[in-house]
mmCIF file of C-alpha atoms in Angstrom:
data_model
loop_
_atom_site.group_PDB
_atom_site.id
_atom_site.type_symbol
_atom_site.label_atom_id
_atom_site.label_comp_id
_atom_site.label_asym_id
_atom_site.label_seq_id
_atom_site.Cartn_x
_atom_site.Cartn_y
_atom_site.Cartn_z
ATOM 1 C CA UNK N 1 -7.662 89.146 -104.332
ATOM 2 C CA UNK N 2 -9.852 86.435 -105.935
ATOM 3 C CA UNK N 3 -8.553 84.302 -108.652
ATOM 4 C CA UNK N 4 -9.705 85.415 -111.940
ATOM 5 C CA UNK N 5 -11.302 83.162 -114.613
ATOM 6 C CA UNK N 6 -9.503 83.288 -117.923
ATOM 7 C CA UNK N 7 -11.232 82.244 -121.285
ATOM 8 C CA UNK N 8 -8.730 82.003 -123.865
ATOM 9 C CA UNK N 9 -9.576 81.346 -127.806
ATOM 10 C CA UNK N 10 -6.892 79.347 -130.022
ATOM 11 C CA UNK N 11 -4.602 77.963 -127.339
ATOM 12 C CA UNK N 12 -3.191 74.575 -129.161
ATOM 13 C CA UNK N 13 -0.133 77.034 -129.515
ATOM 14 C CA UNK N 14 1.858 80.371 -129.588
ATOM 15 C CA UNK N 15 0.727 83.119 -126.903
ATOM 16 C CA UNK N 16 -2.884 81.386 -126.315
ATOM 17 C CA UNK N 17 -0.662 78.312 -125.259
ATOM 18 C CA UNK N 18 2.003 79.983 -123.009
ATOM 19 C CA UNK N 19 -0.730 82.361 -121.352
ATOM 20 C CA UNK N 20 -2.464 79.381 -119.596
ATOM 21 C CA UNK N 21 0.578 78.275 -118.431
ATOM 22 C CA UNK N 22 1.625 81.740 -117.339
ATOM 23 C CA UNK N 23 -2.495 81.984 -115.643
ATOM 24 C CA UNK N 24 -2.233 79.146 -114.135
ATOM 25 C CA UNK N 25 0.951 79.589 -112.105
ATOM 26 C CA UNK N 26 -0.180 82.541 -110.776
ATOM 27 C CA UNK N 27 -3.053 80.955 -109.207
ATOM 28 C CA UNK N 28 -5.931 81.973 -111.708
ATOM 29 C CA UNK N 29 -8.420 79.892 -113.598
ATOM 30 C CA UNK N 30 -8.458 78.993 -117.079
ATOM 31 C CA UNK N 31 -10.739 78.574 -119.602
ATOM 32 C CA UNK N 32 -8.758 77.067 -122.476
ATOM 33 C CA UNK N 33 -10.463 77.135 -126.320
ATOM 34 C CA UNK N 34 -9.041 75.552 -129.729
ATOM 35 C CA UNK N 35 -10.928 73.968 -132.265
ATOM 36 C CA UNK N 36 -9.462 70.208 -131.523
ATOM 37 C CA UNK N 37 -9.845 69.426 -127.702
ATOM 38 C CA UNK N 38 -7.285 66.832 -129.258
ATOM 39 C CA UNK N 39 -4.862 69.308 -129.531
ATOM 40 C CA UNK N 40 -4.992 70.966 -126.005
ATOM 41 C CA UNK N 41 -5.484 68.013 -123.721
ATOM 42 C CA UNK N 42 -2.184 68.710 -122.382
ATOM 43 C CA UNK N 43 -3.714 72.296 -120.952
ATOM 44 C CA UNK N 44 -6.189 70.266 -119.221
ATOM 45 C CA UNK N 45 -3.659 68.221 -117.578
ATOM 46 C CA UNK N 46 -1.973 71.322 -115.913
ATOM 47 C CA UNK N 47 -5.240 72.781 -114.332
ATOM 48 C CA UNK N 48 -6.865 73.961 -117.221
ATOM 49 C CA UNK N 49 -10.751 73.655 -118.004
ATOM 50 C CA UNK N 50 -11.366 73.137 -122.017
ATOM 51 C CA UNK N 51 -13.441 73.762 -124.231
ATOM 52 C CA UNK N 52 -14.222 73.045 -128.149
ATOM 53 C CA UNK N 53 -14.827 76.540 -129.776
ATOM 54 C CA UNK N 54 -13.897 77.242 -133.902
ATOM 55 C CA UNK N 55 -14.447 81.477 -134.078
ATOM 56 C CA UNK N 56 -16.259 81.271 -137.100
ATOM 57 C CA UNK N 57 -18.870 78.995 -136.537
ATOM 58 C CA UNK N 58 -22.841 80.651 -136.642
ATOM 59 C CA UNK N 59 -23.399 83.059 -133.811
ATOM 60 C CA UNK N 60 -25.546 80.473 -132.104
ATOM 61 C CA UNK N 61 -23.127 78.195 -131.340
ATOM 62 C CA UNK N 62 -20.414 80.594 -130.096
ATOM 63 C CA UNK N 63 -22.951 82.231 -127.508
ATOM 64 C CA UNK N 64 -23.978 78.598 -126.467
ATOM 65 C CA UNK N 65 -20.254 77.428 -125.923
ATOM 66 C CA UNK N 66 -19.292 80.757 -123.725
ATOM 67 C CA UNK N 67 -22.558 79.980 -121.435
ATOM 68 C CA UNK N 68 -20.677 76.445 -121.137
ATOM 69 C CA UNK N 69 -17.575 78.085 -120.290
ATOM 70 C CA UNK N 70 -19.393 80.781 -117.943
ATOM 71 C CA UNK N 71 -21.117 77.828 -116.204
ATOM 72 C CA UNK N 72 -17.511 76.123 -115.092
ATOM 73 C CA UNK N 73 -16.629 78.605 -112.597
ATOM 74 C CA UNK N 74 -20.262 81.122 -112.574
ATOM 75 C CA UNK N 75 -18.459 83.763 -114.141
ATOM 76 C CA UNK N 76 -16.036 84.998 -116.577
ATOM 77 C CA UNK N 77 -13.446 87.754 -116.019
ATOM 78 C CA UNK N 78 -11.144 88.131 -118.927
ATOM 79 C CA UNK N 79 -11.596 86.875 -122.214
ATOM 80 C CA UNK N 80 -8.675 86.861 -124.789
ATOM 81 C CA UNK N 81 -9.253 87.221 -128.417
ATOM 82 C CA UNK N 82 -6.043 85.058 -129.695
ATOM 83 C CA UNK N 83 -7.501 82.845 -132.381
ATOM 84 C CA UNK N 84 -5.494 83.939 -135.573
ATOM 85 C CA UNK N 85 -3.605 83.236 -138.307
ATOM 86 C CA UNK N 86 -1.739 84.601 -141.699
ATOM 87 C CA UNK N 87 -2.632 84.257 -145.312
ATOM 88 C CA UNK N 88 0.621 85.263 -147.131
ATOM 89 C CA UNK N 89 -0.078 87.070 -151.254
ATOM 90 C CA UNK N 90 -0.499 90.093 -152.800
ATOM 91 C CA UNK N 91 -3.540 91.968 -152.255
ATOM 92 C CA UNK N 92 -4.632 91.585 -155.981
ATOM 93 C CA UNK N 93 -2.958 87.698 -156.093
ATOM 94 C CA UNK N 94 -5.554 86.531 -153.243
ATOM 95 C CA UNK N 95 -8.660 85.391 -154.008
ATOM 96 C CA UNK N 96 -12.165 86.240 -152.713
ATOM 97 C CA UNK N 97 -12.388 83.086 -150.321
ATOM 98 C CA UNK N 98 -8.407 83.697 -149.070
ATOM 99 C CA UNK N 99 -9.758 87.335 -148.160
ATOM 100 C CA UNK N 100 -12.509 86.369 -146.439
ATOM 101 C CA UNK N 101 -10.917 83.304 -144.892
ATOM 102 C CA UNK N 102 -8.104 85.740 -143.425
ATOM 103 C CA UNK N 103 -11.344 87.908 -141.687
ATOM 104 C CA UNK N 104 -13.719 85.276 -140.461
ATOM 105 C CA UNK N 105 -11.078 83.901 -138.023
ATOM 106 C CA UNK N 106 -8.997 86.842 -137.145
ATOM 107 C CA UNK N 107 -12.011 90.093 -136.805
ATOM 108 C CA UNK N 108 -15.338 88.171 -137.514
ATOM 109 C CA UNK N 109 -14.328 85.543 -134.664
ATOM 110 C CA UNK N 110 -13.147 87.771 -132.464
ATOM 111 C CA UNK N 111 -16.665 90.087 -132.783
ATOM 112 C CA UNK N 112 -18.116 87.142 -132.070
ATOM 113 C CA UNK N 113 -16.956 86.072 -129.272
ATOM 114 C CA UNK N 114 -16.813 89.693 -127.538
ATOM 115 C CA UNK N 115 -20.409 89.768 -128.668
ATOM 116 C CA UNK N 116 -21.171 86.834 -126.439
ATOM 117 C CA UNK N 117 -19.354 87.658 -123.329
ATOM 118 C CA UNK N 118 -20.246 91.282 -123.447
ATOM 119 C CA UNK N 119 -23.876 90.720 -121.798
ATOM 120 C CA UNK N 120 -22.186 88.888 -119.049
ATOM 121 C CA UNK N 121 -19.779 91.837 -118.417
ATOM 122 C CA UNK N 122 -22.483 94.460 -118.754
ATOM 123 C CA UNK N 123 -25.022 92.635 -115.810
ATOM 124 C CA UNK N 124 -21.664 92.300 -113.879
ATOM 125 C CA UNK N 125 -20.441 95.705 -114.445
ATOM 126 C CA UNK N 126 -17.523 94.840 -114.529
ATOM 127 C CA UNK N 127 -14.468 92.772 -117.156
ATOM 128 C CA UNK N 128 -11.711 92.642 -119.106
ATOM 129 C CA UNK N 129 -12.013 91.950 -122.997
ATOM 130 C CA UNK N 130 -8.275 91.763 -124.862
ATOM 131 C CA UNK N 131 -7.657 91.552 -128.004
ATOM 132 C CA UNK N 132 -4.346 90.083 -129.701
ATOM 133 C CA UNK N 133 -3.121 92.630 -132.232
ATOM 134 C CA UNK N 134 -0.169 93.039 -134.087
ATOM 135 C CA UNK N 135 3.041 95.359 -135.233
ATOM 136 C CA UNK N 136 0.584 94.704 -138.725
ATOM 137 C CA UNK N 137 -2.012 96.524 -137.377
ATOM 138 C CA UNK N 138 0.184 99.640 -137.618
ATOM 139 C CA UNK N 139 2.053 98.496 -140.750
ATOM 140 C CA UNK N 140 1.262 97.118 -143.676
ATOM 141 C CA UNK N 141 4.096 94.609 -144.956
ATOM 142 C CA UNK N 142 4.363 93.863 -148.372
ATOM 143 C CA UNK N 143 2.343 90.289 -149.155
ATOM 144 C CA UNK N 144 0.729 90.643 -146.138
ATOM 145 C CA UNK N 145 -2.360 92.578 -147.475
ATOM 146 C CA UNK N 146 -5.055 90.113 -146.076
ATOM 147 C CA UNK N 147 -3.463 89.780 -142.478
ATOM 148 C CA UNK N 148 -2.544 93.695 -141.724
ATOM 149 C CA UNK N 149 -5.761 94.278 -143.226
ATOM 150 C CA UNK N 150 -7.710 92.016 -140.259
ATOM 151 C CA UNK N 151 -5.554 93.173 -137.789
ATOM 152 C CA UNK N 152 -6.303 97.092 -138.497
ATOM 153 C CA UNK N 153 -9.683 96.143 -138.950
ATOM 154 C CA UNK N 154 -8.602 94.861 -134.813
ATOM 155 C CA UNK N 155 -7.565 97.976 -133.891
ATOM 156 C CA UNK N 156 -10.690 100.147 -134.656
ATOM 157 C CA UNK N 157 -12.788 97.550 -133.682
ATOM 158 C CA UNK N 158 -11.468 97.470 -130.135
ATOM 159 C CA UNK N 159 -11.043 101.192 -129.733
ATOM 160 C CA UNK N 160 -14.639 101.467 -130.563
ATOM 161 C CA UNK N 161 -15.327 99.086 -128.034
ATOM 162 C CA UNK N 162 -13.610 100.912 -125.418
ATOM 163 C CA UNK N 163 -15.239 103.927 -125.951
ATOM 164 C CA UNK N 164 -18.504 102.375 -125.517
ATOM 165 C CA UNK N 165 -17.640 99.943 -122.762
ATOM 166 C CA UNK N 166 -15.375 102.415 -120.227
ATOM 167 C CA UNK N 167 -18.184 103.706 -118.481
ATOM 168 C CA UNK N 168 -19.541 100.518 -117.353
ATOM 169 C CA UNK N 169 -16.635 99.280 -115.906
ATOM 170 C CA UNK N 170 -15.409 96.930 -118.780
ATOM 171 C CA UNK N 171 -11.642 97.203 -119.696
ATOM 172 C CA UNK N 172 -10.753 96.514 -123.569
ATOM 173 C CA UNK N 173 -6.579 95.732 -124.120
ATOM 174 C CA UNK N 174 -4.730 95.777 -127.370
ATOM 175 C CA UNK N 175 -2.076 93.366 -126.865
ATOM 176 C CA UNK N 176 0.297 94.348 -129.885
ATOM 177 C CA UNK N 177 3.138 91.931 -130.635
ATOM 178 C CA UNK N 178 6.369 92.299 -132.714
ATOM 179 C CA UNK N 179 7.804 89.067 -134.173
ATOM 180 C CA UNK N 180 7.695 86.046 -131.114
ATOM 181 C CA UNK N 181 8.637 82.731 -131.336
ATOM 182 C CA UNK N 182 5.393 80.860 -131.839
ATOM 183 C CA UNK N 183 3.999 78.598 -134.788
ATOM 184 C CA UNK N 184 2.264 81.894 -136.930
ATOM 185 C CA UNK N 185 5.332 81.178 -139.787
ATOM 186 C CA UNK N 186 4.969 77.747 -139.384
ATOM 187 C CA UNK N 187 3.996 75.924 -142.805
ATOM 188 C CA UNK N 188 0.479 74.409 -140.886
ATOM 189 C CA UNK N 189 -0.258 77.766 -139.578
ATOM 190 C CA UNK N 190 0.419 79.364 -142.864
ATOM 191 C CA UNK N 191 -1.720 80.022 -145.637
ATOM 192 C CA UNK N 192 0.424 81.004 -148.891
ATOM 193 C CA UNK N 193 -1.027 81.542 -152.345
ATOM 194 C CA UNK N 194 1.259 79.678 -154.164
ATOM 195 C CA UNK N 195 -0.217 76.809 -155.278
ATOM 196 C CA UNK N 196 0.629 76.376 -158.745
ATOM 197 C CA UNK N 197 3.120 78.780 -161.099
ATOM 198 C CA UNK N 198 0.010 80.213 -162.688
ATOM 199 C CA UNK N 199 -1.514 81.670 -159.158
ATOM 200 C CA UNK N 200 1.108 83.945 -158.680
ATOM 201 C CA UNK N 201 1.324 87.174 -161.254
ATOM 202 C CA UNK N 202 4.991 87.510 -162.577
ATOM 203 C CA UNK N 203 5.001 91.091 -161.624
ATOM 204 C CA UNK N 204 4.915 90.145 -158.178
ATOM 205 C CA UNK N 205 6.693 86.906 -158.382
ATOM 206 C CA UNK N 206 10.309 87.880 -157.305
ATOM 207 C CA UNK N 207 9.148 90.244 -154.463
ATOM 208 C CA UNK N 208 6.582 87.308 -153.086
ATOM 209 C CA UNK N 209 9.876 84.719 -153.268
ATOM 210 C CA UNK N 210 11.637 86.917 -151.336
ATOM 211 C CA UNK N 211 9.076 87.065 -148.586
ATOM 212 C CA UNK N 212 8.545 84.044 -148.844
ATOM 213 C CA UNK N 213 12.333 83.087 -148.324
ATOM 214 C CA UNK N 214 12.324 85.555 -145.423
ATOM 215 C CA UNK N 215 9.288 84.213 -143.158
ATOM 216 C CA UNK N 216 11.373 80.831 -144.096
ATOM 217 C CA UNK N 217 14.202 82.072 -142.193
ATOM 218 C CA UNK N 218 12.470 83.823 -139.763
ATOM 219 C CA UNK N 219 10.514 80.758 -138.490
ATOM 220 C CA UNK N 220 12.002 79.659 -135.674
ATOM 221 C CA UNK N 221 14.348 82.265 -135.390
ATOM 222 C CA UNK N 222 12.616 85.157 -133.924
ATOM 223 C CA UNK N 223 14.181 87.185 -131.040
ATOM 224 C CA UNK N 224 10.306 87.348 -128.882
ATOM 225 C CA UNK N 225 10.219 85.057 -126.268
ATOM 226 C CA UNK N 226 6.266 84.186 -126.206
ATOM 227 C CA UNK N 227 6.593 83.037 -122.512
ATOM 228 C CA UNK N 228 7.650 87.099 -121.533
ATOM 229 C CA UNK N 229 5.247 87.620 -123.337
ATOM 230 C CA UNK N 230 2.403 85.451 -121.674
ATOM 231 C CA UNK N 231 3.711 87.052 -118.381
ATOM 232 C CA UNK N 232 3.224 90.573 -119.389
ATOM 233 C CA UNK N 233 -0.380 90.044 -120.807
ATOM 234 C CA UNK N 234 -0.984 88.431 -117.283
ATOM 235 C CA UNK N 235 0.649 91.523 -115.484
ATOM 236 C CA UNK N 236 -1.376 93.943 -117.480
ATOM 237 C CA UNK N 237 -4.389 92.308 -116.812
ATOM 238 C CA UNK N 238 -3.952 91.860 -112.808
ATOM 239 C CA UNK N 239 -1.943 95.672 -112.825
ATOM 240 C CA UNK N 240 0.885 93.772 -111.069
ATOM 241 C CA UNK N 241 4.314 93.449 -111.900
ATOM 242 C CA UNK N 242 5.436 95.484 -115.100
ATOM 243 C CA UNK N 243 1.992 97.267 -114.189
ATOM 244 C CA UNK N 244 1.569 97.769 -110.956
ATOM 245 C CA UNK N 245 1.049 101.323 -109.612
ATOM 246 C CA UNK N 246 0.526 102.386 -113.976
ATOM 247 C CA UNK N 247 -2.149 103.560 -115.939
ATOM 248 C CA UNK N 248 -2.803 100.503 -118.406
ATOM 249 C CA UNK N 249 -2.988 101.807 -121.614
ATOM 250 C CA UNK N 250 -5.350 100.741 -124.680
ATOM 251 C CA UNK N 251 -2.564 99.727 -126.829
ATOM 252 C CA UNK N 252 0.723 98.016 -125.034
ATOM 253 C CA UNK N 253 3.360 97.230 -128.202
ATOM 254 C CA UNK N 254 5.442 94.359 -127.015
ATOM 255 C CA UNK N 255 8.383 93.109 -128.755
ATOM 256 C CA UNK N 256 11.660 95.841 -129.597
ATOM 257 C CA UNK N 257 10.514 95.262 -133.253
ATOM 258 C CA UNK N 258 7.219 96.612 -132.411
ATOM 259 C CA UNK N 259 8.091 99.376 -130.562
ATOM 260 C CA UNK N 260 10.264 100.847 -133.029
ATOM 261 C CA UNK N 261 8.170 100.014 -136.271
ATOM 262 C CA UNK N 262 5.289 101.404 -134.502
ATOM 263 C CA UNK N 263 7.685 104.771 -133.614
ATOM 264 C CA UNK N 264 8.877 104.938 -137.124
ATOM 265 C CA UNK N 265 5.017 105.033 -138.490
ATOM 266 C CA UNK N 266 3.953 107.585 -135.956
ATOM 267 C CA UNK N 267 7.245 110.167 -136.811
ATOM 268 C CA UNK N 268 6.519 109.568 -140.537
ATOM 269 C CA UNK N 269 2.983 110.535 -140.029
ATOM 270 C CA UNK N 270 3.497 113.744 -138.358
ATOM 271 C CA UNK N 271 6.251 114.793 -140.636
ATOM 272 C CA UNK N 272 3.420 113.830 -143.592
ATOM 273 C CA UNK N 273 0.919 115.885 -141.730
ATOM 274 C CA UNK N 274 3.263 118.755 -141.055
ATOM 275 C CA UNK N 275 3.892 119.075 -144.781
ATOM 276 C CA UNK N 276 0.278 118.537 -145.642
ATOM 277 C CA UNK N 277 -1.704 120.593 -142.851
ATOM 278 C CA UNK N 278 -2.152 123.697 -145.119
ATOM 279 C CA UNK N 279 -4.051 121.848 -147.698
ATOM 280 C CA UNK N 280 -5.726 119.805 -145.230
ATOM 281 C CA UNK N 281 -6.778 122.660 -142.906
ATOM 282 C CA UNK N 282 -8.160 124.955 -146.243
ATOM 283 C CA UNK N 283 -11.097 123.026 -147.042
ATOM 284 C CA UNK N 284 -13.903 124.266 -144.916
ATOM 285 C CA UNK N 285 -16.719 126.741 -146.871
ATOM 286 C CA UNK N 286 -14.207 130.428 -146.968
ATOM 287 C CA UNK N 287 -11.558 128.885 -146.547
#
């Protein structure tokens, strides 16, 4: 089998980091992204090609960096929607440009970028286009209003694009990942609205310290080991090792965390629409 030709979007860190790593050792090509070339010159040092791309910057500039990138090797196979980060406050304690901060990087970008690679994968009939999700794309954490609200925004966005992309050959891949080891919690990857007493409500202020105290604690400490996880993205990708001779799935939870929080929000559901079906089943005209 040919080596495929990765292009990755925020690898300076975290997954986007570890899966070139994990790409290149199995003998693929790499297309490595971050904003700062600065701040993955080490990627091109172990094999990778790089490449200056910020996700929300105009249209025009995105489509004219991934013809760069398409240009390195003449084609693109699999392109990974990782750019993202977390704006921690309550949904009413954020502020218009923290909301739409929190969506231009972690849907807008992503739309983006799919919308530029998509015409290559059409007129090749063929590609891969994954998307980074998360266990908050099933469940909404308290404080984390802004984030589980992009990353369900994720979710329907790239089952949408699987429905319209399947029949021409192009695969879409929610990568869904519980709590890893990476730099999301980290105070420079972290966008918290508390900025002065006054911006946080005291009705909210002794829930938002304890979440705040808890991603504290959590940083550093979290039982995901992003490097597993790098190899698994790469195995679901190439349908070899955890995936060879299986059906790849839209969604792939990854992380015990995930799996079970994502178990716990389907059971609740069906009990919810087991108590509920009556009333929702009695609505039609005679009913």
């Amino acid at each position: 089998m040919a080596p495929l030709v990765w292009l990755i979007t925020g690898t300076s860190s975290g997954l986007g980091h570890s899966l070139v790593h994990a790409i290149l050792a199995r003998g693929d090509h790499c297309i490595a992204t971050a904003r700062s070339l600065l701040s993955i010159s080490s990627l091109a040092s172990a094999g990778a090609s790089t490449l200056a791309l910020d996700v929300t910057a105009p249209f025009p500039i995105i489509q004219a960096t991934i013809n760069a990138a398409i240009s390195i090797h003449g084609h693109i196979d699999v392109l990974v929607n990782n750019a993202g980060y977390i704006v921690i406050g309550t949904v009413e304690g954020l502020d218009e440009e923290e909301w739409r901060g929190q969506f231009e990087t972690n849907v807008f970008g992503a739309v983006k970028v799919a919308k530029a690679v998509l015409p290559h994968f059409r007129g090749r009939r063929s590609g891969t286009v994954a998307f980074v999700g998360s266990l908050s794309g099933w469940v909404g954490h308290e404080a984390c209003g802004a984030y589980a609200g992009s990353k369900f925004a994720l979710e329907g966005i790239a089952e949408s694009l699987h429905r319209e992309t399947s029949h021409l050959d192009i695969r879409t891949l929610l990568i869904e990942p519980g709590r890893f080891r990476t730099k999301l919690l980290s105070a420079s990857n972290m966008h918290t609205h508390t900025r002065t007493p006054s911006s946080t409500i005291p009705d909210y202020a002794t829930m938002l310290d304890a979440k705040m105290e808890g991603l504290a604690n959590e940083d550093g400490a979290q039982l995901g080991d992003p490097e597993k996880l790098a190899e698994v993205v790469v195995d679901l990708v190439k349908g070899n090792g955890v995936a060879k001779g299986r059906r790849v799935p839209l969604r792939v939870a990854l992380g015990t965390d995930c799996v079970d929080g994502i178990k716990e929000k389907c059971e609740e559901t069906l009990r919810e629409l087991g108590d509920w079906e009556g009333v929702g089943r009695s609505m039609g005209f005679g009913s």
